[in-house]
Amino acid sequence: LSALLAKATSNQTYLIAAQTSAAFIKAHLYNTDSVVQDTISARENDSCSTSGNMWPYNAGLMIEGLATLYSFTQNATMQSLY
């Protein structure tokens, strides 16, 4: 959503939010096969573990967001993530 809002409004706040979200997802929700995981646990004793669920819509949403970011920033890092 932040990527779409950044593209539509050229607002730096949305752009920063989109870039920060992409970095968070890459750091915490990608598994060893670079597949986006479904959830991250916030429970005290779970150490921010991710679920083993791999639903196609997660990858689709990530690809859409990264493609949107790349389309108006031309940032090669965003392109390399998808």
MMTF fields as JSON, N, C-alpha, C and O atoms, coordinates in Angstrom:
{
  "mmtfVersion": "1.0.0",
  "mmtfProducer": "UNKNOWN",
  "numBonds": 327,
  "numAtoms": 328,
  "numGroups": 82,
  "numChains": 1,
  "numModels": 1,
  "chainsPerModel": [1],
  "groupsPerChain": [82],
  "chainIdList": ["A"],
  "bondAtomList": [4, 2, 8, 6, 12, 10, 16, 14, 20, 18, 24, 22, 28, 26, 32, 30, 36, 34, 40, 38, 44, 42, 48, 46, 52, 50, 56, 54, 60, 58, 64, 62, 68, 66, 72, 70, 76, 74, 80, 78, 84, 82, 88, 86, 92, 90, 96, 94, 100, 98, 104, 102, 108, 106, 112, 110, 116, 114, 120, 118, 124, 122, 128, 126, 132, 130, 136, 134, 140, 138, 144, 142, 148, 146, 152, 150, 156, 154, 160, 158, 164, 162, 168, 166, 172, 170, 176, 174, 180, 178, 184, 182, 188, 186, 192, 190, 196, 194, 200, 198, 204, 202, 208, 206, 212, 210, 216, 214, 220, 218, 224, 222, 228, 226, 232, 230, 236, 234, 240, 238, 244, 242, 248, 246, 252, 250, 256, 254, 260, 258, 264, 262, 268, 266, 272, 270, 276, 274, 280, 278, 284, 282, 288, 286, 292, 290, 296, 294, 300, 298, 304, 302, 308, 306, 312, 310, 316, 314, 320, 318, 324, 322],
  "bondOrderList": [1, 1, 1, 1, 1, 1, 1, 1, 1, 1, 1, 1, 1, 1, 1, 1, 1, 1, 1, 1, 1, 1, 1, 1, 1, 1, 1, 1, 1, 1, 1, 1, 1, 1, 1, 1, 1, 1, 1, 1, 1, 1, 1, 1, 1, 1, 1, 1, 1, 1, 1, 1, 1, 1, 1, 1, 1, 1, 1, 1, 1, 1, 1, 1, 1, 1, 1, 1, 1, 1, 1, 1, 1, 1, 1, 1, 1, 1, 1, 1, 1],
  "groupList": [{"groupName": "LEU", "atomNameList": ["N", "CA", "C", "O"], "elementList": ["N", "C", "C", "O"], "formalChargeList": [0, 0, 0, 0], "bondAtomList": [1, 0, 2, 1, 3, 2], "bondOrderList": [1, 1, 2], "singleLetterCode": "L", "chemCompType": "L-PEPTIDE LINKING"}, {"groupName": "SER", "atomNameList": ["N", "CA", "C", "O"], "elementList": ["N", "C", "C", "O"], "formalChargeList": [0, 0, 0, 0], "bondAtomList": [1, 0, 2, 1, 3, 2], "bondOrderList": [1, 1, 2], "singleLetterCode": "S", "chemCompType": "L-PEPTIDE LINKING"}, {"groupName": "ALA", "atomNameList": ["N", "CA", "C", "O"], "elementList": ["N", "C", "C", "O"], "formalChargeList": [0, 0, 0, 0], "bondAtomList": [1, 0, 2, 1, 3, 2], "bondOrderList": [1, 1, 2], "singleLetterCode": "A", "chemCompType": "L-PEPTIDE LINKING"}, {"groupName": "LYS", "atomNameList": ["N", "CA", "C", "O"], "elementList": ["N", "C", "C", "O"], "formalChargeList": [0, 0, 0, 0], "bondAtomList": [1, 0, 2, 1, 3, 2], "bondOrderList": [1, 1, 2], "singleLetterCode": "K", "chemCompType": "L-PEPTIDE LINKING"}, {"groupName": "THR", "atomNameList": ["N", "CA", "C", "O"], "elementList": ["N", "C", "C", "O"], "formalChargeList": [0, 0, 0, 0], "bondAtomList": [1, 0, 2, 1, 3, 2], "bondOrderList": [1, 1, 2], "singleLetterCode": "T", "chemCompType": "L-PEPTIDE LINKING"}, {"groupName": "ASN", "atomNameList": ["N", "CA", "C", "O"], "elementList": ["N", "C", "C", "O"], "formalChargeList": [0, 0, 0, 0], "bondAtomList": [1, 0, 2, 1, 3, 2], "bondOrderList": [1, 1, 2], "singleLetterCode": "N", "chemCompType": "L-PEPTIDE LINKING"}, {"groupName": "GLN", "atomNameList": ["N", "CA", "C", "O"], "elementList": ["N", "C", "C", "O"], "formalChargeList": [0, 0, 0, 0], "bondAtomList": [1, 0, 2, 1, 3, 2], "bondOrderList": [1, 1, 2], "singleLetterCode": "Q", "chemCompType": "L-PEPTIDE LINKING"}, {"groupName": "TYR", "atomNameList": ["N", "CA", "C", "O"], "elementList": ["N", "C", "C", "O"], "formalChargeList": [0, 0, 0, 0], "bondAtomList": [1, 0, 2, 1, 3, 2], "bondOrderList": [1, 1, 2], "singleLetterCode": "Y", "chemCompType": "L-PEPTIDE LINKING"}, {"groupName": "ILE", "atomNameList": ["N", "CA", "C", "O"], "elementList": ["N", "C", "C", "O"], "formalChargeList": [0, 0, 0, 0], "bondAtomList": [1, 0, 2, 1, 3, 2], "bondOrderList": [1, 1, 2], "singleLetterCode": "I", "chemCompType": "L-PEPTIDE LINKING"}, {"groupName": "PHE", "atomNameList": ["N", "CA", "C", "O"], "elementList": ["N", "C", "C", "O"], "formalChargeList": [0, 0, 0, 0], "bondAtomList": [1, 0, 2, 1, 3, 2], "bondOrderList": [1, 1, 2], "singleLetterCode": "F", "chemCompType": "L-PEPTIDE LINKING"}, {"groupName": "HIS", "atomNameList": ["N", "CA", "C", "O"], "elementList": ["N", "C", "C", "O"], "formalChargeList": [0, 0, 0, 0], "bondAtomList": [1, 0, 2, 1, 3, 2], "bondOrderList": [1, 1, 2], "singleLetterCode": "H", "chemCompType": "L-PEPTIDE LINKING"}, {"groupName": "ASP", "atomNameList": ["N", "CA", "C", "O"], "elementList": ["N", "C", "C", "O"], "formalChargeList": [0, 0, 0, 0], "bondAtomList": [1, 0, 2, 1, 3, 2], "bondOrderList": [1, 1, 2], "singleLetterCode": "D", "chemCompType": "L-PEPTIDE LINKING"}, {"groupName": "VAL", "atomNameList": ["N", "CA", "C", "O"], "elementList": ["N", "C", "C", "O"], "formalChargeList": [0, 0, 0, 0], "bondAtomList": [1, 0, 2, 1, 3, 2], "bondOrderList": [1, 1, 2], "singleLetterCode": "V", "chemCompType": "L-PEPTIDE LINKING"}, {"groupName": "ARG", "atomNameList": ["N", "CA", "C", "O"], "elementList": ["N", "C", "C", "O"], "formalChargeList": [0, 0, 0, 0], "bondAtomList": [1, 0, 2, 1, 3, 2], "bondOrderList": [1, 1, 2], "singleLetterCode": "R", "chemCompType": "L-PEPTIDE LINKING"}, {"groupName": "GLU", "atomNameList": ["N", "CA", "C", "O"], "elementList": ["N", "C", "C", "O"], "formalChargeList": [0, 0, 0, 0], "bondAtomList": [1, 0, 2, 1, 3, 2], "bondOrderList": [1, 1, 2], "singleLetterCode": "E", "chemCompType": "L-PEPTIDE LINKING"}, {"groupName": "CYS", "atomNameList": ["N", "CA", "C", "O"], "elementList": ["N", "C", "C", "O"], "formalChargeList": [0, 0, 0, 0], "bondAtomList": [1, 0, 2, 1, 3, 2], "bondOrderList": [1, 1, 2], "singleLetterCode": "C", "chemCompType": "L-PEPTIDE LINKING"}, {"groupName": "GLY", "atomNameList": ["N", "CA", "C", "O"], "elementList": ["N", "C", "C", "O"], "formalChargeList": [0, 0, 0, 0], "bondAtomList": [1, 0, 2, 1, 3, 2], "bondOrderList": [1, 1, 2], "singleLetterCode": "G", "chemCompType": "PEPTIDE LINKING"}, {"groupName": "MET", "atomNameList": ["N", "CA", "C", "O"], "elementList": ["N", "C", "C", "O"], "formalChargeList": [0, 0, 0, 0], "bondAtomList": [1, 0, 2, 1, 3, 2], "bondOrderList": [1, 1, 2], "singleLetterCode": "M", "chemCompType": "L-PEPTIDE LINKING"}, {"groupName": "TRP", "atomNameList": ["N", "CA", "C", "O"], "elementList": ["N", "C", "C", "O"], "formalChargeList": [0, 0, 0, 0], "bondAtomList": [1, 0, 2, 1, 3, 2], "bondOrderList": [1, 1, 2], "singleLetterCode": "W", "chemCompType": "L-PEPTIDE LINKING"}, {"groupName": "PRO", "atomNameList": ["N", "CA", "C", "O"], "elementList": ["N", "C", "C", "O"], "formalChargeList": [0, 0, 0, 0], "bondAtomList": [1, 0, 2, 1, 3, 2], "bondOrderList": [1, 1, 2], "singleLetterCode": "P", "chemCompType": "L-PEPTIDE LINKING"}],
  "groupTypeList": [0, 1, 2, 0, 0, 2, 3, 2, 4, 1, 5, 6, 4, 7, 0, 8, 2, 2, 6, 4, 1, 2, 2, 9, 8, 3, 2, 10, 0, 7, 5, 4, 11, 1, 12, 12, 6, 11, 4, 8, 1, 2, 13, 14, 5, 11, 1, 15, 1, 4, 1, 16, 5, 17, 18, 19, 7, 5, 2, 16, 0, 17, 8, 14, 16, 0, 2, 4, 0, 7, 1, 9, 4, 6, 5, 2, 4, 17, 6, 1, 0, 7],
  "groupIdList": [1, 2, 3, 4, 5, 6, 7, 8, 9, 10, 11, 12, 13, 14, 15, 16, 17, 18, 19, 20, 21, 22, 23, 24, 25, 26, 27, 28, 29, 30, 31, 32, 33, 34, 35, 36, 37, 38, 39, 40, 41, 42, 43, 44, 45, 46, 47, 48, 49, 50, 51, 52, 53, 54, 55, 56, 57, 58, 59, 60, 61, 62, 63, 64, 65, 66, 67, 68, 69, 70, 71, 72, 73, 74, 75, 76, 77, 78, 79, 80, 81, 82],
  "secStructList": [7, 2, 2, 2, 2, 2, 2, 2, 2, 7, 7, 2, 2, 2, 2, 2, 2, 2, 2, 2, 2, 2, 2, 2, 2, 2, 2, 2, 6, 5, 7, 6, 6, 1, 7, 5, 7, 1, 7, 5, 7, 7, 1, 6, 6, 6, 6, 6, 7, 5, 7, 1, 7, 7, 7, 2, 2, 2, 2, 2, 2, 2, 2, 2, 2, 2, 2, 2, 2, 2, 2, 2, 2, 7, 7, 2, 2, 2, 2, 2, 2, 7],
  "xCoordList": [0.824, 0.0, 0.87, 0.586, 1.932, 2.811, 3.436, 3.579, 3.807, 4.409, 3.415, 3.773, 2.179, 1.155, 0.863, 0.69, 0.81, 0.581, 1.76, 1.568, 2.974, 4.162, 4.146, 4.461, 3.779, 3.73, 2.64, 2.844, 1.492, 0.362, 0.558, 0.09, 1.252, 1.34, 2.726, 2.866, 3.758, 5.161, 5.549, 6.45, 4.872, 5.129, 6.277, 6.211, 7.315, 8.5, 8.186, 8.85, 7.188, 6.811, 6.36, 6.752, 5.541, 5.081, 6.226, 6.295, 7.109, 8.254, 9.146, 9.561, 9.437, 10.264, 9.576, 10.226, 8.269, 7.512, 7.571, 7.724, 7.452, 7.503, 8.887, 9.003, 9.915, 11.279, 11.594, 12.24, 11.141, 11.352, 10.592, 11.105, 9.382, 8.588, 9.261, 9.318, 9.769, 10.465, 11.695, 11.96, 12.442, 13.636, 13.258, 13.932, 12.185, 11.727, 11.312, 11.706, 10.521, 10.062, 11.249, 11.294, 12.202, 13.396, 14.174, 14.628, 14.326, 15.117, 14.42, 15.084, 13.088, 12.406, 11.415, 11.082, 10.94, 9.912, 10.329, 9.548, 11.53, 12.021, 12.605, 13.322, 12.302, 12.947, 14.241, 14.644, 14.889, 16.18, 16.075, 17.081, 14.872, 14.651, 14.16, 13.724, 14.231, 13.757, 12.266, 11.823, 11.499, 10.048, 9.475, 9.904, 8.521, 7.919, 7.015, 6.114, 7.275, 6.485, 5.197, 5.071, 4.246, 2.923, 2.872, 2.271, 3.479, 3.356, 4.647, 5.537, 4.723, 5.816, 5.169, 4.22, 5.679, 5.085, 5.604, 6.789, 4.716, 5.082, 4.994, 5.146, 4.747, 4.672, 6.039, 7.059, 6.059, 7.288, 8.322, 9.509, 7.912, 8.865, 9.107, 9.791, 8.571, 8.711, 9.913, 10.219, 10.589, 11.772, 11.497, 12.332, 10.335, 9.949, 9.992, 10.353, 9.626, 9.636, 8.573, 7.555, 8.822, 7.852, 7.105, 7.574, 5.951, 5.194, 5.781, 6.505, 5.471, 5.931, 5.023, 5.287, 3.95, 2.987, 3.585, 4.175, 3.43, 3.881, 2.705, 2.406, 2.05, 0.9, 1.319, 2.049, 0.88, 1.289, 0.958, 1.68, -0.121, -0.496, 0.559, 0.7, 1.306, 2.354, 3.42, 3.828, 3.866, 4.87, 4.3, 5.002, 3.048, 2.425, 2.347, 2.634, 1.96, 1.899, 3.287, 3.457, 4.269, 5.641, 6.154, 6.757, 5.923, 6.368, 5.685, 6.331, 4.391, 3.677, 4.265, 4.51, 4.489, 5.048, 6.44, 6.745, 7.293, 8.653, 8.646, 9.42, 7.776, 7.685, 7.21, 7.698, 6.263, 5.779, 6.9, 7.108, 7.623, 8.749, 9.789, 10.259, 10.134, 11.143, 10.671, 11.466, 9.387, 8.882, 9.077, 9.219, 9.085, 9.27, 10.556, 10.904, 11.279, 12.563, 13.746, 14.828, 13.546, 14.623, 15.761, 16.917, 15.427, 16.393, 16.637, 15.744, 17.841, 18.166, 18.028, 17.78, 18.185, 18.011, 16.588, 16.378, 15.617, 14.222, 13.981, 13.283, 14.562, 14.396, 15.029, 14.479, 16.163, 16.859, 16.136, 16.408, 15.231, 14.504, 13.387, 12.926, 12.945, 11.89, 12.348, 11.582],
  "yCoordList": [-1.184, 0.0, 1.25, 2.209, 1.24, 2.417, 2.709, 3.872, 1.667, 1.87, 2.515, 3.418, 2.055, 2.645, 4.089, 4.942, 4.364, 5.735, 6.636, 7.788, 6.113, 6.898, 7.229, 8.35, 6.253, 6.488, 7.492, 8.356, 7.37, 8.247, 9.682, 10.622, 9.852, 11.184, 11.813, 13.014, 11.019, 11.471, 11.97, 12.798, 11.468, 11.857, 11.017, 9.788, 11.662, 10.974, 10.106, 9.093, 10.486, 9.685, 8.298, 7.3, 8.224, 6.94, 6.153, 4.932, 6.841, 6.176, 5.55, 4.399, 6.284, 5.756, 4.573, 3.579, 4.675, 3.572, 2.326, 1.217, 2.491, 1.354, 0.713, -0.513, 1.518, 0.993, 0.296, -0.751, 0.872, 0.262, -1.058, -2.028, -1.094, -2.329, -3.422, -4.572, -3.077, -4.061, -4.6, -5.801, -3.732, -4.175, -5.084, -6.082, -4.742, -5.577, -6.96, -7.979, -6.984, -8.262, -9.106, -10.307, -8.495, -9.224, -9.776, -10.919, -8.973, -9.389, -10.431, -11.278, -10.375, -11.2, -12.221, -13.176, -12.051, -12.956, -13.794, -14.63, -13.598, -14.475, -15.722, -15.622, -16.895, -18.102, -18.355, -17.532, -19.478, -19.764, -19.949, -19.865, -20.198, -20.332, -19.027, -19.009, -17.92, -16.597, -16.571, -15.864, -17.345, -17.359, -16.558, -16.739, -15.685, -14.859, -15.725, -16.406, -15.684, -16.444, -15.708, -14.509, -16.432, -15.89, -14.952, -13.881, -15.325, -14.536, -14.545, -15.367, -13.614, -13.569, -13.498, -12.742, -14.276, -14.325, -13.185, -12.853, -12.604, -11.553, -12.043, -11.266, -13.343, -13.889, -13.872, -14.064, -13.647, -13.44, -14.559, -14.269, -15.795, -16.906, -17.469, -18.484, -16.847, -17.366, -16.802, -17.273, -15.826, -15.227, -14.778, -14.961, -14.197, -13.678, -14.742, -14.451, -15.962, -17.041, -16.814, -16.167, -17.351, -17.255, -18.57, -19.61, -18.509, -19.744, -20.481, -19.901, -21.726, -22.514, -22.388, -22.979, -21.618, -21.474, -20.665, -19.607, -21.164, -20.451, -20.333, -21.264, -19.202, -18.968, -18.11, -17.135, -18.446, -17.707, -16.219, -15.412, -15.843, -14.432, -13.578, -12.399, -14.147, -13.374, -12.952, -11.791, -13.885, -13.567, -12.586, -11.677, -12.758, -11.859, -10.433, -9.49, -10.267, -8.922, -8.304, -7.109, -9.112, -8.606, -8.189, -7.125, -9.003, -8.684, -7.406, -6.551, -7.276, -6.063, -4.821, -3.811, -4.898, -3.763, -3.395, -2.216, -4.406, -4.14, -3.604, -2.708, -4.151, -3.662, -2.211, -1.409, -1.879, -0.5, 0.419, 1.489, 0.004, 0.805, 1.017, 2.133, -0.058, 0.052, 0.939, 1.675, 0.872, 1.617, 3.127, 3.813, 3.643, 5.089, 5.502, 6.683, 4.547, 4.912, 4.486, 5.064, 3.469, 2.878, 2.382, 2.352, 1.991, 1.478, -0.001, -0.831, -0.32, -1.697, -2.679, -3.865, -2.197, -3.074, -3.598, -4.773, -2.756, -3.192, -4.225, -5.214, -3.996, -4.932, -6.28, -7.322, -6.272, -7.529, -8.384, -9.581, -7.8, -8.562, -9.418, -10.359, -9.101, -9.925, -10.602, -11.336],
  "zCoordList": [0.0, 0.0, 0.0, -0.717, 0.806, 0.866, -0.491, -0.871, -1.221, -2.54, -3.498, -4.254, -3.465, -4.337, -3.952, -4.823, -2.662, -2.212, -2.573, -2.961, -2.445, -2.81, -4.297, -4.694, -5.11, -6.554, -6.924, -7.776, -6.279, -6.607, -6.128, -6.77, -4.995, -4.391, -4.448, -4.217, -4.753, -4.703, -3.314, -3.174, -2.303, -0.917, -0.362, -0.385, 0.13, 0.651, 1.867, 2.087, 2.656, 3.825, 3.384, 3.988, 2.338, 1.833, 1.201, 1.342, 0.516, -0.101, 0.963, 0.826, 2.003, 3.089, 3.766, 4.093, 3.978, 4.581, 3.702, 4.216, 2.397, 1.472, 1.468, 1.48, 1.45, 1.459, 2.779, 2.796, 3.865, 5.182, 5.294, 5.853, 4.768, 4.782, 3.97, 4.405, 2.801, 1.955, 2.675, 2.633, 3.328, 4.062, 5.229, 5.483, 5.939, 7.055, 6.558, 7.128, 5.5, 4.961, 4.506, 4.776, 3.824, 3.37, 4.563, 4.533, 5.602, 6.763, 7.639, 8.236, 7.72, 8.705, 8.162, 8.864, 6.95, 6.446, 5.243, 4.789, 4.714, 3.652, 4.309, 5.305, 3.758, 4.28, 3.512, 2.69, 3.77, 3.133, 1.625, 0.921, 1.123, -0.319, -0.935, -2.086, -0.165, -0.602, -0.911, -1.815, -0.155, -0.279, 0.892, 2.031, 0.622, 1.663, 2.539, 2.047, 3.847, 4.813, 5.148, 4.898, 5.715, 5.979, 7.183, 7.096, 8.288, 9.512, 10.314, 10.094, 11.242, 12.203, 13.581, 13.787, 14.514, 15.843, 16.719, 16.69, 17.482, 18.426, 19.868, 20.81, 20.024, 21.379, 22.044, 21.382, 23.327, 24.084, 23.912, 23.76, 23.933, 23.884, 22.491, 22.357, 21.46, 20.1, 19.347, 18.252, 19.894, 19.251, 17.812, 16.926, 17.596, 16.277, 15.184, 14.044, 15.53, 14.541, 13.477, 13.725, 12.297, 11.216, 11.104, 11.566, 10.49, 10.28, 9.087, 8.278, 8.989, 7.855, 6.65, 5.602, 6.793, 5.702, 4.56, 4.778, 3.364, 2.175, 1.22, 0.471, 1.249, 0.392, -0.787, -0.606, -1.979, -3.173, -3.131, -3.718, -2.447, -2.437, -1.74, -2.065, -0.787, -0.121, -1.122, -1.149, -1.935, -2.95, -3.966, -4.41, -4.334, -5.298, -4.787, -5.525, -3.528, -2.938, -2.848, -3.09, -2.503, -2.408, -3.781, -3.919, -4.78, -6.144, -6.633, -7.238, -6.374, -6.793, -6.12, -6.78, -4.82, -4.1, -4.588, -4.772, -4.799, -5.279, -6.708, -7.043, -7.542, -8.924, -8.952, -9.748, -8.084, -7.995, -7.532, -8.104, -6.496, -6.014, -7.116, -7.336, -7.794, -8.842, -9.989, -10.574, -10.312, -11.471, -11.346, -12.358, -10.141, -10.03, -9.319, -9.328, -8.697, -8.08, -8.935, -8.831, -9.789, -10.587, -9.702, -10.125, -8.463, -7.501, -7.79, -7.616, -8.228, -8.609, -7.435, -7.65, -6.209, -5.052, -4.985, -4.682, -5.259, -5.254, -6.336, -6.115, -7.51, -8.622, -8.298, -8.656, -7.634, -7.348, -6.306, -6.202, -5.541, -4.526, -5.114, -4.468, -6.335, -6.929, -8.14, -8.764]
}
